[in-house]
């Protein structure tokens, strides 16, 4: 599978990649995006099988990216990895079409719980 | 940016101060979880005061809502560099750039701040992490500070109300 990881923090992108590996999801192609706009463009260009996106990012938020993707007809599986895990944010994410929301700080077990069945 | 709508406070409403909303134990628990998950499972934060060096660096995120203020992480330069290496692990470059340190410290503030926001009354919005010279603190009564030691090095996490600005009454 090709997985696109969108986060404006390079450090956090590395941590997400490392946690994916620790959770047993290695051997996948990883594409990185540094904000929502970059993620939107790379979904069009790279056709990933899954997007893991931060919420708060400059230029375009993760939520705006997801909404833009759905408006453009893209149904790419999309999940948030964000420091905001409140019920309110989870509801907004689900309403916009996100499959899941992983709250930071996360562990490899959190990743497995959210991604089991999504990453094959 | 989030799309959260922030209700305007009515004239005469007294905004809550942070000490009415959370205490040091809550902040420490949030920080403990962030450290265990991001810095390393064996990494502990010891609740003991230490003197943060004069060359301290800070990162913070703003919370804007019924309670408005910032969540600030401050530590010495050496501690900041060690934290950055711990977060990046094998991807840490031989020579850390200032940008790497600001990024790592900013993400720690972001994760702590996001979880602080989750226990505060909403709706509220979280800003993007910043690093540099921290915003001036507000009133002492609107400040919740924890002093910690990580690997024997001091760091502080402060949840502080926005500095008081002159009010324009109608």
mmCIF file of C-alpha atoms in Angstrom:
data_model
loop_
_atom_site.group_PDB
_atom_site.id
_atom_site.type_symbol
_atom_site.label_atom_id
_atom_site.label_comp_id
_atom_site.label_asym_id
_atom_site.label_seq_id
_atom_site.Cartn_x
_atom_site.Cartn_y
_atom_site.Cartn_z
ATOM 1 C CA UNK A 1 0.000 0.000 0.000
ATOM 2 C CA UNK A 2 0.982 3.605 -0.458
ATOM 3 C CA UNK A 3 0.407 5.723 2.666
ATOM 4 C CA UNK A 4 0.507 9.532 2.618
ATOM 5 C CA UNK A 5 1.482 11.164 5.929
ATOM 6 C CA UNK A 6 0.607 14.849 6.261
ATOM 7 C CA UNK A 7 1.980 16.873 9.167
ATOM 8 C CA UNK A 8 3.669 20.260 9.248
ATOM 9 C CA UNK A 9 6.147 18.850 11.758
ATOM 10 C CA UNK A 10 8.959 16.796 10.216
ATOM 11 C CA UNK A 11 9.639 15.339 13.661
ATOM 12 C CA UNK A 12 6.032 14.154 13.971
ATOM 13 C CA UNK A 13 6.085 12.640 10.477
ATOM 14 C CA UNK A 14 9.110 10.599 11.544
ATOM 15 C CA UNK A 15 7.330 9.504 14.725
ATOM 16 C CA UNK A 16 4.229 8.458 12.757
ATOM 17 C CA UNK A 17 6.377 6.466 10.303
ATOM 18 C CA UNK A 18 8.239 4.828 13.202
ATOM 19 C CA UNK A 19 4.989 3.950 14.995
ATOM 20 C CA UNK A 20 3.537 2.437 11.833
ATOM 21 C CA UNK A 21 6.598 0.219 11.631
ATOM 22 C CA UNK A 22 6.429 -0.703 15.331
ATOM 23 C CA UNK A 23 2.742 -1.558 14.926
ATOM 24 C CA UNK A 24 3.710 -4.051 12.238
ATOM 25 C CA UNK A 25 2.778 -1.976 9.209
ATOM 26 C CA UNK A 26 6.160 -1.986 7.547
ATOM 27 C CA UNK A 27 6.861 -2.716 3.945
ATOM 28 C CA UNK A 28 4.548 0.044 2.696
ATOM 29 C CA UNK A 29 5.434 2.998 0.483
ATOM 30 C CA UNK A 30 5.397 6.266 2.414
ATOM 31 C CA UNK A 31 4.767 9.675 0.891
ATOM 32 C CA UNK A 32 5.129 12.789 3.072
ATOM 33 C CA UNK A 33 3.237 16.083 2.846
ATOM 34 C CA UNK A 34 3.984 19.176 4.911
ATOM 35 C CA UNK A 35 0.537 20.751 5.074
ATOM 36 C CA UNK A 36 -3.021 20.190 3.896
ATOM 37 C CA UNK A 37 -2.484 21.834 0.537
ATOM 38 C CA UNK A 38 0.561 19.664 -0.148
ATOM 39 C CA UNK A 39 -1.443 16.604 0.925
ATOM 40 C CA UNK A 40 -4.278 17.508 -1.436
ATOM 41 C CA UNK A 41 -1.862 17.897 -4.354
ATOM 42 C CA UNK A 42 -0.048 14.656 -3.515
ATOM 43 C CA UNK A 43 -3.282 12.665 -3.292
ATOM 44 C CA UNK A 44 -3.962 13.725 -6.885
ATOM 45 C CA UNK A 45 -0.399 13.068 -8.039
ATOM 46 C CA UNK A 46 0.514 9.951 -6.056
ATOM 47 C CA UNK A 47 -2.875 8.231 -5.668
ATOM 48 C CA UNK A 48 -2.178 6.875 -2.165
ATOM 49 C CA UNK A 49 -4.267 4.072 -0.660
ATOM 50 C CA UNK A 50 -4.549 5.828 2.727
ATOM 51 C CA UNK A 51 -3.999 9.334 4.133
ATOM 52 C CA UNK A 52 -2.916 9.877 7.749
ATOM 53 C CA UNK A 53 -3.219 13.598 8.415
ATOM 54 C CA UNK A 54 -2.638 16.082 11.194
ATOM 55 C CA UNK A 55 -5.517 18.497 11.819
ATOM 56 C CA UNK A 56 -3.953 21.898 12.552
ATOM 57 C CA UNK A 57 -1.586 22.842 9.737
ATOM 58 C CA UNK A 58 -0.726 26.072 7.940
ATOM 59 C CA UNK A 59 -2.105 26.870 4.458
ATOM 60 C CA UNK A 60 -4.829 24.220 4.617
ATOM 61 C CA UNK A 61 -5.949 22.254 7.663
ATOM 62 C CA UNK A 62 -6.406 18.515 7.584
ATOM 63 C CA UNK A 63 -10.186 18.975 7.750
ATOM 64 C CA UNK A 64 -10.136 21.421 4.821
ATOM 65 C CA UNK A 65 -7.978 18.970 2.892
ATOM 66 C CA UNK A 66 -10.448 16.137 3.509
ATOM 67 C CA UNK A 67 -13.395 18.337 2.509
ATOM 68 C CA UNK A 68 -11.585 19.451 -0.661
ATOM 69 C CA UNK A 69 -10.769 15.851 -1.545
ATOM 70 C CA UNK A 70 -14.373 14.729 -1.122
ATOM 71 C CA UNK A 71 -15.594 17.741 -3.150
ATOM 72 C CA UNK A 72 -13.212 16.752 -5.937
ATOM 73 C CA UNK A 73 -14.655 13.255 -5.974
ATOM 74 C CA UNK A 74 -11.772 11.532 -4.203
ATOM 75 C CA UNK A 75 -12.829 8.783 -1.835
ATOM 76 C CA UNK A 76 -9.318 8.018 -0.597
ATOM 77 C CA UNK A 77 -9.457 6.442 2.903
ATOM 78 C CA UNK A 78 -8.544 9.250 5.302
ATOM 79 C CA UNK A 79 -7.763 9.298 9.043
ATOM 80 C CA UNK A 80 -6.578 12.004 11.408
ATOM 81 C CA UNK A 81 -3.546 11.836 13.694
ATOM 82 C CA UNK A 82 -3.944 14.898 15.872
ATOM 83 C CA UNK A 83 -3.321 16.290 19.336
ATOM 84 C CA UNK A 84 -7.021 17.075 19.583
ATOM 85 C CA UNK A 85 -8.973 13.957 20.478
ATOM 86 C CA UNK A 86 -12.085 15.478 22.050
ATOM 87 C CA UNK A 87 -15.542 14.108 21.269
ATOM 88 C CA UNK A 88 -16.269 17.341 19.374
ATOM 89 C CA UNK A 89 -13.275 16.856 17.056
ATOM 90 C CA UNK A 90 -14.049 13.167 16.550
ATOM 91 C CA UNK A 91 -17.594 14.072 15.520
ATOM 92 C CA UNK A 92 -16.354 16.714 13.063
ATOM 93 C CA UNK A 93 -13.868 14.231 11.612
ATOM 94 C CA UNK A 94 -16.513 11.539 11.173
ATOM 95 C CA UNK A 95 -18.999 14.007 9.666
ATOM 96 C CA UNK A 96 -16.398 14.993 7.061
ATOM 97 C CA UNK A 97 -15.836 11.373 6.120
ATOM 98 C CA UNK A 98 -12.762 10.399 8.140
ATOM 99 C CA UNK A 99 -12.472 6.717 8.991
ATOM 100 C CA UNK A 100 -10.835 7.293 12.369
ATOM 101 C CA UNK A 101 -9.070 9.801 14.578
ATOM 102 C CA UNK A 102 -5.873 8.820 16.395
ATOM 103 C CA UNK A 103 -5.144 11.233 19.251
ATOM 104 C CA UNK A 104 -1.580 12.251 20.080
ATOM 105 C CA UNK A 105 0.138 11.009 22.137
ATOM 106 C CA UNK A 106 -0.383 7.587 20.581
ATOM 107 C CA UNK A 107 1.184 4.182 20.989
ATOM 108 C CA UNK A 108 1.642 1.318 18.553
ATOM 109 C CA UNK A 109 -1.469 -0.289 20.138
ATOM 110 C CA UNK A 110 -3.495 2.849 19.333
ATOM 111 C CA UNK A 111 -2.312 2.555 15.734
ATOM 112 C CA UNK A 112 -3.243 -1.117 15.559
ATOM 113 C CA UNK A 113 -6.718 -0.442 16.992
ATOM 114 C CA UNK A 114 -7.401 2.244 14.380
ATOM 115 C CA UNK A 115 -5.667 0.672 11.399
ATOM 116 C CA UNK A 116 -6.555 -2.992 11.744
ATOM 117 C CA UNK A 117 -8.531 -3.770 8.624
ATOM 118 C CA UNK A 118 -7.659 -0.440 7.004
ATOM 119 C CA UNK A 119 -4.070 -1.296 6.124
ATOM 120 C CA UNK A 120 -3.806 -4.671 4.436
ATOM 121 C CA UNK B 1 -6.911 26.460 11.303
ATOM 122 C CA UNK B 2 -9.989 24.991 12.917
ATOM 123 C CA UNK B 3 -13.475 26.098 12.128
ATOM 124 C CA UNK B 4 -14.589 26.189 15.726
ATOM 125 C CA UNK B 5 -16.849 29.133 16.453
ATOM 126 C CA UNK B 6 -15.894 30.957 19.612
ATOM 127 C CA UNK B 7 -18.884 32.468 21.361
ATOM 128 C CA UNK B 8 -18.439 36.044 22.482
ATOM 129 C CA UNK B 9 -18.530 36.503 26.186
ATOM 130 C CA UNK B 10 -21.331 38.698 27.449
ATOM 131 C CA UNK B 11 -20.415 41.944 29.135
ATOM 132 C CA UNK B 12 -20.124 41.371 32.851
ATOM 133 C CA UNK B 13 -19.219 37.675 32.569
ATOM 134 C CA UNK B 14 -16.090 36.882 34.494
ATOM 135 C CA UNK B 15 -13.814 34.648 32.441
ATOM 136 C CA UNK B 16 -12.683 31.535 34.304
ATOM 137 C CA UNK B 17 -9.114 31.402 35.581
ATOM 138 C CA UNK B 18 -7.070 28.300 34.871
ATOM 139 C CA UNK B 19 -6.786 27.264 38.509
ATOM 140 C CA UNK B 20 -10.572 26.784 38.553
ATOM 141 C CA UNK B 21 -10.347 24.479 35.536
ATOM 142 C CA UNK B 22 -7.367 22.208 36.128
ATOM 143 C CA UNK B 23 -4.531 21.646 38.580
ATOM 144 C CA UNK B 24 -0.878 20.652 38.501
ATOM 145 C CA UNK B 25 -1.698 16.927 38.747
ATOM 146 C CA UNK B 26 -3.710 17.079 35.503
ATOM 147 C CA UNK B 27 -0.907 18.878 33.666
ATOM 148 C CA UNK B 28 1.674 16.408 35.001
ATOM 149 C CA UNK B 29 -0.453 13.430 33.918
ATOM 150 C CA UNK B 30 -0.807 14.862 30.399
ATOM 151 C CA UNK B 31 2.932 15.505 30.233
ATOM 152 C CA UNK B 32 3.724 11.997 31.526
ATOM 153 C CA UNK B 33 1.649 10.449 28.740
ATOM 154 C CA UNK B 34 3.242 12.654 26.095
ATOM 155 C CA UNK B 35 6.741 11.792 27.297
ATOM 156 C CA UNK B 36 6.089 8.046 27.492
ATOM 157 C CA UNK B 37 4.627 7.952 23.984
ATOM 158 C CA UNK B 38 6.898 10.405 22.176
ATOM 159 C CA UNK B 39 10.187 10.582 24.067
ATOM 160 C CA UNK B 40 10.349 6.948 25.196
ATOM 161 C CA UNK B 41 8.544 4.398 27.350
ATOM 162 C CA UNK B 42 11.212 4.503 30.026
ATOM 163 C CA UNK B 43 11.383 8.296 30.135
ATOM 164 C CA UNK B 44 10.013 9.826 33.304
ATOM 165 C CA UNK B 45 9.280 13.344 34.439
ATOM 166 C CA UNK B 46 10.107 13.846 38.096
ATOM 167 C CA UNK B 47 8.002 16.517 39.804
ATOM 168 C CA UNK B 48 10.865 18.370 41.419
ATOM 169 C CA UNK B 49 11.752 22.006 40.883
ATOM 170 C CA UNK B 50 15.035 22.828 39.220
ATOM 171 C CA UNK B 51 16.432 26.076 37.967
ATOM 172 C CA UNK B 52 15.841 26.441 34.230
ATOM 173 C CA UNK B 53 19.035 27.983 32.814
ATOM 174 C CA UNK B 54 19.140 31.597 31.711
ATOM 175 C CA UNK B 55 19.472 30.485 28.074
ATOM 176 C CA UNK B 56 16.083 28.762 28.241
ATOM 177 C CA UNK B 57 14.173 28.087 25.049
ATOM 178 C CA UNK B 58 10.395 27.933 24.917
ATOM 179 C CA UNK B 59 7.669 26.538 22.733
ATOM 180 C CA UNK B 60 3.972 27.083 23.094
ATOM 181 C CA UNK B 61 0.496 26.761 21.653
ATOM 182 C CA UNK B 62 -2.371 29.152 22.141
ATOM 183 C CA UNK B 63 -5.807 28.056 23.323
ATOM 184 C CA UNK B 64 -8.637 30.405 22.367
ATOM 185 C CA UNK B 65 -12.057 29.920 23.891
ATOM 186 C CA UNK B 66 -13.952 30.384 27.159
ATOM 187 C CA UNK B 67 -10.455 30.271 28.674
ATOM 188 C CA UNK B 68 -7.783 31.924 26.539
ATOM 189 C CA UNK B 69 -4.066 31.596 27.095
ATOM 190 C CA UNK B 70 -1.009 29.586 26.204
ATOM 191 C CA UNK B 71 0.559 26.275 27.141
ATOM 192 C CA UNK B 72 4.296 26.896 27.383
ATOM 193 C CA UNK B 73 7.152 24.417 27.590
ATOM 194 C CA UNK B 74 10.516 25.877 28.687
ATOM 195 C CA UNK B 75 13.898 24.235 29.207
ATOM 196 C CA UNK B 76 17.591 24.843 28.702
ATOM 197 C CA UNK B 77 19.217 24.588 25.283
ATOM 198 C CA UNK B 78 20.971 21.332 26.115
ATOM 199 C CA UNK B 79 17.701 19.789 27.312
ATOM 200 C CA UNK B 80 15.950 20.970 24.145
ATOM 201 C CA UNK B 81 18.645 19.346 22.001
ATOM 202 C CA UNK B 82 18.454 16.097 23.996
ATOM 203 C CA UNK B 83 14.663 16.048 23.626
ATOM 204 C CA UNK B 84 14.997 16.576 19.871
ATOM 205 C CA UNK B 85 17.420 13.641 19.583
ATOM 206 C CA UNK B 86 15.090 11.479 21.691
ATOM 207 C CA UNK B 87 12.145 12.257 19.408
ATOM 208 C CA UNK B 88 14.059 11.764 16.168
ATOM 209 C CA UNK B 89 16.047 8.734 17.397
ATOM 210 C CA UNK B 90 17.958 7.205 14.471
ATOM 211 C CA UNK B 91 16.828 10.043 12.199
ATOM 212 C CA UNK B 92 18.556 12.695 14.313
ATOM 213 C CA UNK B 93 21.262 14.404 12.243
ATOM 214 C CA UNK B 94 24.824 14.602 13.577
ATOM 215 C CA UNK B 95 24.431 18.367 13.867
ATOM 216 C CA UNK B 96 20.992 19.552 14.936
ATOM 217 C CA UNK B 97 19.637 22.619 13.184
ATOM 218 C CA UNK B 98 17.729 25.253 15.189
ATOM 219 C CA UNK B 99 14.744 24.357 12.995
ATOM 220 C CA UNK B 100 14.824 20.725 14.215
ATOM 221 C CA UNK B 101 14.855 21.829 17.855
ATOM 222 C CA UNK B 102 12.009 24.317 17.320
ATOM 223 C CA UNK B 103 10.020 21.617 15.511
ATOM 224 C CA UNK B 104 10.534 18.990 18.236
ATOM 225 C CA UNK B 105 9.862 21.363 21.123
ATOM 226 C CA UNK B 106 6.854 22.777 19.278
ATOM 227 C CA UNK B 107 5.367 19.311 18.800
ATOM 228 C CA UNK B 108 5.744 18.513 22.500
ATOM 229 C CA UNK B 109 3.946 21.770 23.348
ATOM 230 C CA UNK B 110 1.325 20.932 20.716
ATOM 231 C CA UNK B 111 0.600 17.484 22.146
ATOM 232 C CA UNK B 112 0.492 18.749 25.743
ATOM 233 C CA UNK B 113 -1.552 21.793 24.673
ATOM 234 C CA UNK B 114 -4.042 19.727 22.665
ATOM 235 C CA UNK B 115 -4.695 17.527 25.667
ATOM 236 C CA UNK B 116 -4.933 20.517 28.016
ATOM 237 C CA UNK B 117 -7.482 22.020 25.638
ATOM 238 C CA UNK B 118 -9.498 18.786 25.790
ATOM 239 C CA UNK B 119 -10.067 19.175 29.558
ATOM 240 C CA UNK B 120 -11.019 22.864 29.338
ATOM 241 C CA UNK B 121 -14.544 24.081 28.621
ATOM 242 C CA UNK B 122 -15.255 24.433 24.918
ATOM 243 C CA UNK B 123 -15.698 25.222 22.231
ATOM 244 C CA UNK B 124 -12.155 26.429 21.825
ATOM 245 C CA UNK B 125 -9.488 26.465 19.159
ATOM 246 C CA UNK B 126 -5.837 25.469 19.290
ATOM 247 C CA UNK B 127 -3.190 27.546 17.545
ATOM 248 C CA UNK B 128 -0.158 26.281 15.671
ATOM 249 C CA UNK B 129 2.934 25.594 17.784
ATOM 250 C CA UNK B 130 5.530 28.340 18.010
ATOM 251 C CA UNK B 131 9.016 28.504 19.478
ATOM 252 C CA UNK B 132 11.151 31.378 20.670
ATOM 253 C CA UNK B 133 10.534 33.846 23.447
ATOM 254 C CA UNK B 134 7.361 32.784 25.222
ATOM 255 C CA UNK B 135 4.404 35.165 25.517
ATOM 256 C CA UNK B 136 4.367 37.219 28.697
ATOM 257 C CA UNK B 137 2.478 35.516 31.511
ATOM 258 C CA UNK B 138 -0.853 36.865 32.687
ATOM 259 C CA UNK B 139 -2.084 37.127 36.245
ATOM 260 C CA UNK B 140 -0.522 34.744 38.770
ATOM 261 C CA UNK B 141 -4.008 33.514 39.701
ATOM 262 C CA UNK B 142 -4.517 32.483 36.065
ATOM 263 C CA UNK B 143 -1.355 30.377 35.914
ATOM 264 C CA UNK B 144 -0.791 26.665 36.538
ATOM 265 C CA UNK B 145 2.874 25.703 36.445
ATOM 266 C CA UNK B 146 4.597 22.378 36.925
ATOM 267 C CA UNK B 147 8.339 22.160 37.539
ATOM 268 C CA UNK B 148 9.845 18.902 36.364
ATOM 269 C CA UNK B 149 13.146 17.132 35.936
ATOM 270 C CA UNK B 150 13.818 15.031 32.841
ATOM 271 C CA UNK B 151 17.083 13.084 32.926
ATOM 272 C CA UNK B 152 17.974 15.361 35.822
ATOM 273 C CA UNK B 153 17.514 18.488 33.716
ATOM 274 C CA UNK B 154 14.865 21.058 34.655
ATOM 275 C CA UNK B 155 11.937 21.961 32.469
ATOM 276 C CA UNK B 156 8.657 23.717 33.157
ATOM 277 C CA UNK B 157 5.193 23.433 31.681
ATOM 278 C CA UNK B 158 3.031 26.478 32.290
ATOM 279 C CA UNK B 159 -0.631 26.899 31.430
ATOM 280 C CA UNK B 160 -0.988 30.655 31.573
ATOM 281 C CA UNK B 161 -3.809 33.061 30.891
ATOM 282 C CA UNK B 162 -3.316 35.718 28.252
ATOM 283 C CA UNK B 163 -1.514 38.796 29.535
ATOM 284 C CA UNK B 164 -3.980 41.416 30.630
ATOM 285 C CA UNK B 165 -4.705 43.937 27.901
ATOM 286 C CA UNK B 166 -6.371 47.305 28.427
ATOM 287 C CA UNK B 167 -10.125 46.855 28.157
ATOM 288 C CA UNK B 168 -12.290 49.063 25.994
ATOM 289 C CA UNK B 169 -15.651 49.331 27.639
ATOM 290 C CA UNK B 170 -18.614 50.585 25.637
#
